[in-house]
Amino acid sequence: MGFLLTGAGFATPVSAATITVNSILDTSGDTGICTLRDAVASANTDTANGGCDAGSGDDTIVFDAGLSAQTITLGSTLSLGSNLTLDGSTLASNVKISGNNACRVFIVNAGKTVSLDHVDVVNGKNPSSGSYNGGGIYNGASGILTLGNSTFSGNTTPSYVHSSSIYNAYRLTINNNIFANGSYGDCENSTYATIVSAVGNLIESVSYSCGLTNGIDGNIIGVDPNLGALSDNGGPTQTMALPADSPAINAGDADTCTAADQRGYARVENCDIGAFENQAPPPNAPSELTATAVSQTRIDLSWTDNSGNETGFKIYRDSVELTPSPIVPAGTVTFSDTGLNCGTSYAYEVKATNANGDSQGIGADATTQACPSVVSVDATVENGAYKAGEIIPVRVVFTEAVTVGGTPRLTLNVGTPYSVDYSSGSGTDSLIFGYTVAAGHTSADLDYANSAAPGHTTASGLRYRFPPKPQSRQMPLRSP
C-alpha cells in the first residue's frame, strides 16, 4: 500500500536573521543602503526593505563599524513589532539614536521582547498627554525590555506626563546604564510592571526611578551624573564626559561592563556606569623618529611629541623594551643608547604611554660606526731561537687608538693553539701581548691563529672584539 505525504501540518524551522545597518540616514526604500528604519521594518515583517536583508524570526540588528559614535536622527518614532535585539557592542563607540527633540525614539509593541545593548537613546520627546509616557522608550503591555551599557539623556515629556526616558508597562531589565537630564523623571513602572534585574545603574530622578533604591545592587539613585556637554574627549566623535566628581565613576557592575567605553577606550577594573569611562585616553603616537650613530657604541634618537597626556615614552631595541619602563619621562624627545657593539645595525621603536595604554609605535634603524681593524701583527724582538721561560712581546697594530677594557687575549700557533694575555699599550694604536715560551712549544715561524676575547677593547666609547686575522701571516721567529 502506498502513502502520499504532503507538507500540510509540517512546520518549517525559522532561523533568526542578522541585519546590518550601514547608514545614519532616516530614509525608507533606498536599495543602496540599509537604514535603521528599513532594518526595523525588515525585522517586523520578515521581508527585505530598502537595502536591508529580510528578517526571520527573532532578529538582531547590528551596526556597521563606520557608524561607531555616530548619531541616527529620526523623523518619527520606530515601533518595534517583533522580538528583536539592537546590538552596538561590536562598535568602538556607542551609536546614538536621537528623537531630535521632536519624537519618541522607540515603542516596544505589546508582547514583544526587545534588547538594546550599547545603543544610546537621546533627545526623544513624548509629544503630548494623548500619547504614551516615555520620551525615550515606551515598553508596551506584555513587553519585555532589556537595556545595558547605554546612556539615556536629554529625553523630554510634558510635565503632566511622567518619565522622560523610559516608561515600563510590563518587564524591564536595566544594567550599567545612565538615565539623566530628562525634563521630568527618568524611569517609571506602570501599576502592574516589574523590574526583573537592575544592577549598576545611575538614575538622576528620585521620584521616577522605576522603584529602585539608592545603594542596592550598585544602583545610584537621585544623584546627578554631571554629564558633560557634547565635546571632543578623544575617540572618533564627540561624547558626554564624566567629570572627576561624577558619582558614576567606578560605580559600574564588573559583570555587565564591557571591555571598552563609547570611545573605544579600555575600561578599568572598577568600571564607570554608562557609556563613558573617565580616564585619560592613550596618548597620540610620536612622529618623525630619527636614529643617528654618533660613535661605535652610541646611537642617538629624537622624535616629535604629539600628545600632551603621556606619562613617558617606551623605547624598544630590536623588539626588546629598554628598562626601566618607560625609560624616557614625559615631554622628553631625545634618548642616547650607549654600550652598543661597533659596526652593528639596530632597529628602534618608540611609543608614548600612559595609564590607559600605549600609542602606536614609530620606527627607525641605524648602524653604529665601523669597528677598528687590525693593520698588522708582529713581534718586537729580533729573529732568533727562544727557549722556555723567555718572553716574546707580540704587537697588534690597529687603525686607531684603543683603550683596553677587560682582558684581551691573542691565540698563537706554537705546535698547538696557545692564548696569551694583553700586557700594555692601552690608549695607543698598538697593544702588546706578552708570550712566555713554554716547554714543548715549537714553531719554525711563529704566527697567530685568531683571537680569543673574554675581554674587549674600547676607545672613545668604542667596544671591539678581536676579529679573525685579516690575512694569513707569520711572525719571523725561529724555533727554539
Short mmCIF file of C-alpha atoms in Angstrom, two decimals:
data_model
loop_
_atom_site.label_atom_id
_atom_site.label_comp_id
_atom_site.label_asym_id
_atom_site.label_seq_id
_atom_site.Cartn_x
_atom_site.Cartn_y
_atom_site.Cartn_z
CA MET A 1 0.00 0.00 0.00
CA GLY A 2 1.42 3.42 -0.90
CA PHE A 3 1.28 6.61 1.12
CA LEU A 4 1.35 10.19 -0.13
CA LEU A 5 2.74 12.70 2.41
CA THR A 6 2.11 16.39 1.76
CA GLY A 7 3.57 19.43 3.50
CA ALA A 8 0.35 20.09 5.38
CA GLY A 9 0.84 20.08 9.13
CA PHE A 10 4.69 20.13 8.98
CA ALA A 11 6.28 23.35 10.35
CA THR A 12 9.29 24.85 8.58
CA PRO A 13 12.04 25.82 11.04
CA VAL A 14 12.61 29.59 11.30
CA SER A 15 16.12 30.86 11.99
CA ALA A 16 16.87 34.37 13.19
CA ALA A 17 18.45 36.91 10.85
CA THR A 18 21.20 39.45 11.50
CA ILE A 19 20.52 42.76 9.75
CA THR A 20 23.36 45.27 9.43
CA VAL A 21 22.59 49.00 9.43
CA ASN A 22 25.17 50.88 7.35
CA SER A 23 23.75 54.40 7.13
CA ILE A 24 22.83 57.19 9.57
CA LEU A 25 20.06 58.38 7.26
CA ASP A 26 16.43 58.00 8.29
CA THR A 27 15.02 57.08 4.91
CA SER A 28 12.98 54.15 3.58
CA GLY A 29 13.20 52.12 0.41
CA ASP A 30 16.72 53.06 -0.76
CA THR A 31 18.11 49.75 -2.02
CA GLY A 32 21.67 51.08 -1.92
CA ILE A 33 21.77 51.41 1.86
CA CYS A 34 20.33 49.79 4.97
CA THR A 35 18.90 52.40 7.33
CA LEU A 36 17.72 51.70 10.86
CA ARG A 37 14.15 52.41 9.78
CA ASP A 38 14.32 49.83 6.99
CA ALA A 39 16.10 47.35 9.28
CA VAL A 40 13.27 47.59 11.82
CA ALA A 41 10.71 47.19 9.04
CA SER A 42 12.56 44.09 7.76
CA ALA A 43 12.54 42.59 11.26
CA ASN A 44 8.89 43.46 11.83
CA THR A 45 7.69 41.95 8.55
CA ASP A 46 10.30 39.25 7.81
CA THR A 47 10.71 40.78 4.35
CA ALA A 48 13.52 42.80 2.79
CA ASN A 49 13.14 46.58 2.95
CA GLY A 50 15.41 49.03 1.17
CA GLY A 51 18.93 47.66 1.17
CA CYS A 52 18.37 45.54 4.29
CA ASP A 53 18.14 41.77 4.43
CA ALA A 54 14.81 40.21 5.31
CA GLY A 55 14.10 39.40 8.92
CA SER A 56 13.42 35.85 10.05
CA GLY A 57 12.01 35.20 13.49
CA ASP A 58 13.83 36.72 16.46
CA ASP A 59 16.25 39.03 14.68
CA THR A 60 19.34 41.03 15.63
CA ILE A 61 20.14 44.47 14.24
CA VAL A 62 23.84 45.33 14.30
CA PHE A 63 25.71 48.38 13.07
CA ASP A 64 28.49 48.74 10.53
CA ALA A 65 31.84 49.80 12.03
CA GLY A 66 31.56 53.13 10.24
CA LEU A 67 28.60 54.04 12.50
CA SER A 68 30.75 53.96 15.63
CA ALA A 69 29.84 57.04 17.77
CA GLN A 70 27.56 58.31 15.00
CA THR A 71 24.05 59.67 15.59
CA ILE A 72 20.99 58.40 13.74
CA THR A 73 18.42 61.20 13.85
CA LEU A 74 14.81 60.06 13.48
CA GLY A 75 11.93 61.90 11.89
CA SER A 76 9.32 59.73 13.58
CA THR A 77 9.09 57.02 16.23
CA LEU A 78 10.27 53.50 15.45
CA SER A 79 7.79 50.81 16.51
CA LEU A 80 9.48 47.53 17.39
CA GLY A 81 6.93 44.94 16.35
CA SER A 82 8.95 41.75 16.62
CA ASN A 83 11.29 40.06 19.06
CA LEU A 84 14.45 41.99 18.40
CA THR A 85 17.96 42.82 19.66
CA LEU A 86 19.68 46.09 18.78
CA ASP A 87 23.35 45.35 19.41
CA GLY A 88 26.03 48.03 19.22
CA SER A 89 28.58 46.11 21.31
CA THR A 90 30.94 45.44 18.40
CA LEU A 91 31.40 49.15 17.73
CA ALA A 92 34.35 51.05 19.11
CA SER A 93 31.88 53.63 20.45
CA ASN A 94 28.13 53.50 21.10
CA VAL A 95 25.77 54.53 18.32
CA LYS A 96 23.20 57.16 19.33
CA ILE A 97 19.54 57.14 18.29
CA SER A 98 18.05 60.62 18.56
CA GLY A 99 14.46 61.80 18.51
CA ASN A 100 15.76 65.24 17.53
CA ASN A 101 13.62 66.78 20.30
CA ALA A 102 10.60 66.10 18.11
CA CYS A 103 9.54 62.45 18.52
CA ARG A 104 9.77 59.49 20.84
CA VAL A 105 12.62 57.16 19.83
CA PHE A 106 11.15 53.64 20.34
CA ILE A 107 7.88 51.93 21.17
CA VAL A 108 8.09 48.25 22.14
CA ASN A 109 4.86 46.77 20.89
CA ALA A 110 2.72 44.67 23.22
CA GLY A 111 4.03 41.15 23.84
CA LYS A 112 7.42 41.70 22.18
CA THR A 113 10.86 41.01 23.65
CA VAL A 114 13.44 43.69 22.87
CA SER A 115 17.05 44.21 23.97
CA LEU A 116 19.26 47.28 23.50
CA ASP A 117 23.00 46.97 24.21
CA HIS A 118 25.49 49.79 23.65
CA VAL A 119 22.79 51.88 21.98
CA ASP A 120 22.29 55.37 23.43
CA VAL A 121 18.83 56.95 23.33
CA VAL A 122 18.94 60.75 23.32
CA ASN A 123 16.70 63.75 22.74
CA GLY A 124 13.49 61.76 22.48
CA LYS A 125 10.23 63.59 23.05
CA ASN A 126 6.80 62.43 24.12
CA PRO A 127 4.77 64.95 22.14
CA SER A 128 1.57 65.21 24.19
CA SER A 129 -0.53 63.85 27.02
CA GLY A 130 -2.57 61.89 24.49
CA SER A 131 0.48 59.77 23.72
CA TYR A 132 2.11 57.02 25.76
CA ASN A 133 4.50 58.04 28.53
CA GLY A 134 8.24 57.85 27.97
CA GLY A 135 10.08 60.29 25.72
CA GLY A 136 12.86 57.81 25.02
CA ILE A 137 11.22 54.38 25.07
CA TYR A 138 7.71 53.13 25.82
CA ASN A 139 7.66 49.43 26.73
CA GLY A 140 4.14 48.29 25.92
CA ALA A 141 1.80 45.87 27.68
CA SER A 142 3.39 42.39 27.99
CA GLY A 143 6.59 43.84 26.52
CA ILE A 144 9.91 42.54 27.84
CA LEU A 145 12.68 45.13 27.56
CA THR A 146 16.39 44.77 28.43
CA LEU A 147 18.78 47.74 28.44
CA GLY A 148 22.56 47.55 29.00
CA ASN A 149 25.69 49.70 28.79
CA SER A 150 23.80 52.68 27.42
CA THR A 151 23.13 56.33 28.20
CA PHE A 152 19.67 57.90 28.15
CA SER A 153 19.95 61.66 28.14
CA GLY A 154 18.02 64.72 27.07
CA ASN A 155 14.68 62.94 26.68
CA THR A 156 11.58 65.03 27.38
CA THR A 157 7.89 64.72 28.14
CA PRO A 158 5.21 67.19 29.24
CA SER A 159 5.27 67.87 32.98
CA TYR A 160 1.91 66.19 33.48
CA VAL A 161 3.07 63.02 31.70
CA HIS A 162 5.62 61.06 33.72
CA SER A 163 9.03 59.63 32.86
CA SER A 164 11.09 61.34 30.22
CA SER A 165 13.37 58.39 29.38
CA ILE A 166 11.61 55.04 29.99
CA TYR A 167 8.05 54.02 30.70
CA ASN A 168 7.73 50.33 31.53
CA ALA A 169 4.33 48.66 31.26
CA TYR A 170 5.48 45.07 31.90
CA ARG A 171 9.00 43.64 32.38
CA LEU A 172 12.25 45.62 32.43
CA THR A 173 15.93 44.67 32.95
CA ILE A 174 18.48 47.50 33.26
CA ASN A 175 22.21 47.01 33.89
CA ASN A 176 25.03 49.57 33.81
CA ASN A 177 23.05 52.47 32.32
CA ILE A 178 22.83 56.18 32.97
CA PHE A 179 19.43 57.91 32.97
CA ALA A 180 19.78 61.65 33.28
CA ASN A 181 18.99 65.13 32.02
CA GLY A 182 15.35 64.32 31.32
CA SER A 183 12.73 67.02 31.61
CA TYR A 184 10.50 65.04 34.00
CA GLY A 185 11.68 61.85 35.66
CA ASP A 186 13.77 59.06 34.18
CA CYS A 187 12.17 55.63 34.63
CA GLU A 188 8.62 54.72 35.60
CA ASN A 189 6.75 51.44 36.03
CA SER A 190 3.06 51.07 35.43
CA THR A 191 0.93 49.60 38.21
CA TYR A 192 1.45 46.00 37.08
CA ALA A 193 5.03 46.29 35.78
CA THR A 194 8.09 44.79 37.44
CA ILE A 195 11.85 45.15 37.32
CA VAL A 196 13.44 41.79 36.51
CA SER A 197 17.00 42.91 37.26
CA ALA A 198 18.72 46.24 37.88
CA VAL A 199 22.45 46.38 38.64
CA GLY A 200 24.91 49.25 38.49
CA ASN A 201 22.64 51.99 37.14
CA LEU A 202 22.72 55.71 37.83
CA ILE A 203 19.28 57.35 37.73
CA GLU A 204 19.15 61.07 38.38
CA SER A 205 15.48 61.20 39.30
CA VAL A 206 14.28 60.13 42.74
CA SER A 207 10.51 60.19 42.15
CA TYR A 208 10.69 58.31 38.86
CA SER A 209 13.46 55.72 39.17
CA CYS A 210 11.48 52.53 38.48
CA GLY A 211 11.23 51.80 42.18
CA LEU A 212 14.97 51.28 42.68
CA THR A 213 16.66 52.10 45.97
CA ASN A 214 19.89 54.01 46.23
CA GLY A 215 22.82 51.77 47.22
CA ILE A 216 21.10 48.45 46.47
CA ASP A 217 22.80 46.27 43.81
CA GLY A 218 25.19 49.07 42.96
CA ASN A 219 22.43 51.44 41.83
CA ILE A 220 22.85 55.16 42.45
CA ILE A 221 19.52 56.94 42.68
CA GLY A 222 18.76 60.64 42.95
CA VAL A 223 22.23 61.84 42.04
CA ASP A 224 23.15 63.97 39.05
CA PRO A 225 25.82 62.14 37.00
CA ASN A 226 27.11 65.57 35.89
CA LEU A 227 27.31 64.53 32.28
CA GLY A 228 29.44 66.95 30.34
CA ALA A 229 28.27 68.67 27.20
CA LEU A 230 28.97 67.01 23.86
CA SER A 231 32.64 67.71 23.14
CA ASP A 232 35.85 66.18 21.85
CA ASN A 233 37.02 63.84 24.60
CA GLY A 234 39.07 61.61 22.33
CA GLY A 235 37.70 58.92 20.07
CA PRO A 236 36.18 59.42 16.63
CA THR A 237 33.34 61.80 17.59
CA GLN A 238 32.08 63.99 20.40
CA THR A 239 30.97 62.41 23.67
CA MET A 240 29.46 63.41 27.01
CA ALA A 241 32.28 63.00 29.52
CA LEU A 242 32.04 62.16 33.20
CA PRO A 243 33.85 64.80 35.27
CA ALA A 244 36.08 63.77 38.14
CA ASP A 245 33.31 64.31 40.71
CA SER A 246 30.66 62.27 38.90
CA PRO A 247 29.09 59.56 41.09
CA ALA A 248 29.05 57.27 38.06
CA ILE A 249 32.83 56.85 38.25
CA ASN A 250 33.90 53.39 39.46
CA ALA A 251 30.28 52.56 40.27
CA GLY A 252 29.56 50.16 37.40
CA ASP A 253 28.93 46.43 37.64
CA ALA A 254 32.03 44.49 36.58
CA ASP A 255 29.91 41.58 35.36
CA THR A 256 27.99 43.73 32.88
CA CYS A 257 30.59 46.36 31.91
CA THR A 258 32.19 45.84 28.53
CA ALA A 259 35.91 45.96 27.79
CA ALA A 260 35.78 49.41 26.16
CA ASP A 261 33.73 52.56 26.53
CA GLN A 262 31.90 54.54 23.84
CA ARG A 263 35.18 55.95 22.52
CA GLY A 264 36.84 52.57 22.38
CA TYR A 265 39.00 53.25 25.45
CA ALA A 266 39.62 50.39 27.85
CA ARG A 267 37.51 50.06 30.99
CA VAL A 268 39.38 49.89 34.29
CA GLU A 269 38.78 47.19 36.87
CA ASN A 270 36.14 49.26 38.70
CA CYS A 271 34.29 50.45 35.62
CA ASP A 272 32.13 53.56 35.36
CA ILE A 273 28.37 53.43 34.87
CA GLY A 274 27.22 54.21 31.36
CA ALA A 275 28.93 54.60 28.02
CA PHE A 276 31.90 56.76 29.10
CA GLU A 277 34.92 55.65 31.13
CA ASN A 278 36.53 58.54 32.99
CA GLN A 279 40.20 58.14 32.34
CA ALA A 280 42.83 59.63 30.14
CA PRO A 281 42.88 58.21 26.62
CA PRO A 282 46.03 56.54 25.31
CA PRO A 283 48.44 59.19 24.06
CA ASN A 284 48.87 60.06 20.42
CA ALA A 285 51.77 58.37 18.66
CA PRO A 286 55.06 60.25 18.31
CA SER A 287 56.32 61.00 14.83
CA GLU A 288 59.48 61.88 12.88
CA LEU A 289 61.74 59.43 14.73
CA THR A 290 65.39 59.64 13.70
CA ALA A 291 68.23 57.33 14.76
CA THR A 292 71.78 58.65 14.33
CA ALA A 293 75.01 56.75 15.05
CA VAL A 294 77.45 59.13 16.75
CA SER A 295 80.16 56.57 17.61
CA GLN A 296 80.97 52.88 17.53
CA THR A 297 78.86 52.32 20.68
CA ARG A 298 76.22 55.07 20.72
CA ILE A 299 73.08 55.85 18.73
CA ASP A 300 71.04 58.99 19.43
CA LEU A 301 67.24 59.02 18.97
CA SER A 302 64.96 62.03 18.57
CA TRP A 303 61.23 62.33 17.82
CA THR A 304 58.26 64.70 17.84
CA ASP A 305 55.83 64.51 20.77
CA ASN A 306 52.23 64.70 19.51
CA SER A 307 50.44 64.17 22.83
CA GLY A 308 50.08 66.15 25.99
CA ASN A 309 48.92 63.30 28.20
CA GLU A 310 51.73 60.75 28.10
CA THR A 311 53.47 59.68 31.29
CA GLY A 312 56.59 58.74 29.36
CA PHE A 313 57.99 57.01 26.30
CA LYS A 314 58.84 53.35 25.84
CA ILE A 315 61.82 52.50 23.64
CA TYR A 316 62.37 49.12 22.03
CA ARG A 317 65.71 48.00 20.59
CA ASP A 318 65.42 45.01 18.27
CA SER A 319 61.90 44.36 19.67
CA VAL A 320 63.12 44.26 23.30
CA GLU A 321 61.99 47.09 25.57
CA LEU A 322 64.72 49.05 27.31
CA THR A 323 64.30 49.35 31.06
CA PRO A 324 63.17 50.92 33.28
CA SER A 325 59.75 51.30 31.65
CA PRO A 326 59.07 53.93 30.49
CA ILE A 327 62.72 54.78 30.04
CA VAL A 328 62.10 58.39 28.96
CA PRO A 329 59.94 60.79 31.02
CA ALA A 330 57.00 62.76 29.63
CA GLY A 331 57.92 65.75 27.49
CA THR A 332 61.40 64.43 26.64
CA VAL A 333 62.03 63.82 22.95
CA THR A 334 65.62 62.52 22.85
CA PHE A 335 67.47 59.45 24.07
CA SER A 336 71.07 58.22 23.78
CA ASP A 337 71.52 54.45 23.58
CA THR A 338 75.05 53.56 24.69
CA GLY A 339 77.17 50.46 25.26
CA LEU A 340 76.46 49.10 21.79
CA ASN A 341 78.67 46.97 19.56
CA CYS A 342 80.56 48.66 16.78
CA GLY A 343 79.55 48.11 13.16
CA THR A 344 76.18 46.68 14.20
CA SER A 345 72.69 47.53 12.93
CA TYR A 346 69.89 48.22 15.44
CA ALA A 347 66.14 48.67 14.93
CA TYR A 348 64.28 51.05 17.27
CA GLU A 349 60.62 51.69 18.07
CA VAL A 350 59.28 54.49 20.27
CA LYS A 351 55.80 54.54 21.87
CA ALA A 352 54.13 57.12 24.09
CA THR A 353 52.40 55.62 27.12
CA ASN A 354 50.05 56.45 29.99
CA ALA A 355 47.79 54.59 32.40
CA ASN A 356 45.30 53.80 29.64
CA GLY A 357 47.76 52.15 27.29
CA ASP A 358 50.42 52.73 24.67
CA SER A 359 50.26 54.67 21.45
CA GLN A 360 51.13 53.20 18.11
CA GLY A 361 54.87 52.87 17.68
CA ILE A 362 57.16 54.63 15.23
CA GLY A 363 60.38 53.01 13.99
CA ALA A 364 63.85 53.88 12.74
CA ASP A 365 67.12 51.98 12.13
CA ALA A 366 70.78 52.90 12.50
CA THR A 367 74.19 51.19 12.36
CA THR A 368 76.97 52.06 14.79
CA GLN A 369 80.22 53.33 13.32
CA ALA A 370 82.61 50.71 11.99
CA CYS A 371 84.92 48.78 14.27
CA PRO A 372 88.66 49.48 14.13
CA SER A 373 90.59 46.93 12.10
CA VAL A 374 93.91 45.18 12.67
CA VAL A 375 96.68 46.58 10.49
CA SER A 376 99.43 44.16 11.44
CA VAL A 377 100.59 41.56 13.95
CA ASP A 378 104.34 41.18 14.55
CA ALA A 379 106.99 40.67 17.20
CA THR A 380 109.06 43.47 18.72
CA VAL A 381 112.19 41.32 19.10
CA GLU A 382 114.76 40.07 16.61
CA ASN A 383 114.57 36.75 14.88
CA GLY A 384 116.20 34.02 16.86
CA ALA A 385 115.83 30.87 18.85
CA TYR A 386 113.98 31.18 22.14
CA LYS A 387 113.76 28.75 24.97
CA ALA A 388 111.24 28.03 27.69
CA GLY A 389 110.75 30.92 30.11
CA GLU A 390 111.81 33.66 27.68
CA ILE A 391 109.28 36.39 26.80
CA ILE A 392 108.42 37.39 23.25
CA PRO A 393 106.37 40.66 23.02
CA VAL A 394 103.77 40.38 20.25
CA ARG A 395 102.42 43.69 18.91
CA VAL A 396 98.92 44.14 17.39
CA VAL A 397 98.54 47.39 15.45
CA PHE A 398 95.04 48.92 14.91
CA THR A 399 93.71 51.60 12.58
CA GLU A 400 93.07 53.88 15.58
CA ALA A 401 93.90 54.24 19.25
CA VAL A 402 92.18 51.73 21.51
CA THR A 403 91.72 51.69 25.26
CA VAL A 404 91.65 48.33 26.95
CA GLY A 405 88.55 47.36 28.89
CA GLY A 406 88.62 43.76 30.02
CA THR A 407 91.34 41.21 29.25
CA PRO A 408 92.01 40.79 25.53
CA ARG A 409 93.83 37.61 24.54
CA LEU A 410 95.68 36.58 21.40
CA THR A 411 95.95 32.95 20.25
CA LEU A 412 99.29 31.83 18.75
CA ASN A 413 100.26 28.69 16.86
CA VAL A 414 103.07 27.06 18.84
CA GLY A 415 102.52 23.48 17.79
CA THR A 416 99.12 23.78 19.47
CA PRO A 417 96.90 26.86 19.90
CA TYR A 418 98.10 28.89 22.87
CA SER A 419 96.47 32.03 24.30
CA VAL A 420 98.49 34.97 25.62
CA ASP A 421 97.24 37.96 27.62
CA TYR A 422 97.44 41.67 26.92
CA SER A 423 100.24 43.43 28.76
CA SER A 424 100.44 47.10 27.66
CA GLY A 425 99.60 49.80 25.11
CA SER A 426 96.13 50.93 26.18
CA GLY A 427 95.34 54.36 24.72
CA THR A 428 97.53 53.88 21.64
CA ASP A 429 97.05 52.18 18.31
CA SER A 430 99.29 49.28 19.36
CA LEU A 431 98.68 46.65 22.02
CA ILE A 432 101.44 44.41 23.35
CA PHE A 433 100.77 40.80 24.30
CA GLY A 434 103.47 39.01 26.32
CA TYR A 435 104.17 35.48 25.13
CA THR A 436 106.20 33.39 27.56
CA VAL A 437 107.71 30.40 25.79
CA ALA A 438 106.75 27.14 27.46
CA ALA A 439 108.30 23.70 27.29
CA GLY A 440 107.09 21.79 24.26
CA HIS A 441 106.30 24.88 22.17
CA THR A 442 107.77 24.67 18.68
CA SER A 443 107.32 26.80 15.59
CA ALA A 444 109.57 27.39 12.60
CA ASP A 445 107.82 30.70 12.08
CA LEU A 446 105.61 31.81 14.95
CA ASP A 447 102.21 33.01 13.74
CA TYR A 448 98.83 33.83 15.27
CA ALA A 449 95.76 31.70 14.84
CA ASN A 450 92.97 34.05 15.83
CA SER A 451 91.73 35.98 18.82
CA ALA A 452 90.09 34.77 21.96
CA ALA A 453 88.24 37.62 23.56
CA PRO A 454 86.85 37.15 27.03
CA GLY A 455 87.59 40.88 27.22
CA HIS A 456 87.36 43.64 24.69
CA THR A 457 88.95 46.97 23.92
CA THR A 458 87.31 50.37 23.99
CA ALA A 459 88.32 53.71 22.55
CA SER A 460 86.20 56.85 22.90
CA GLY A 461 83.27 54.65 23.79
CA LEU A 462 84.35 52.04 21.24
CA ARG A 463 83.85 48.38 22.03
CA TYR A 464 85.84 46.00 19.92
CA ARG A 465 86.25 42.23 19.85
CA PHE A 466 89.27 40.83 18.09
CA PRO A 467 88.16 39.67 14.63
CA PRO A 468 89.59 36.79 12.64
CA LYS A 469 93.04 37.72 11.32
CA PRO A 470 92.79 39.80 8.16
CA GLN A 471 95.19 37.56 6.29
CA SER A 472 97.39 34.51 6.84
CA ARG A 473 100.71 35.87 8.01
CA GLN A 474 103.65 34.63 10.01
CA MET A 475 105.89 36.36 12.51
CA PRO A 476 109.55 35.85 11.63
CA LEU A 477 110.59 34.00 14.76
CA ARG A 478 112.87 30.99 14.68
CA SER A 479 112.03 27.85 16.62
CA PRO A 480 113.97 27.29 19.84
#
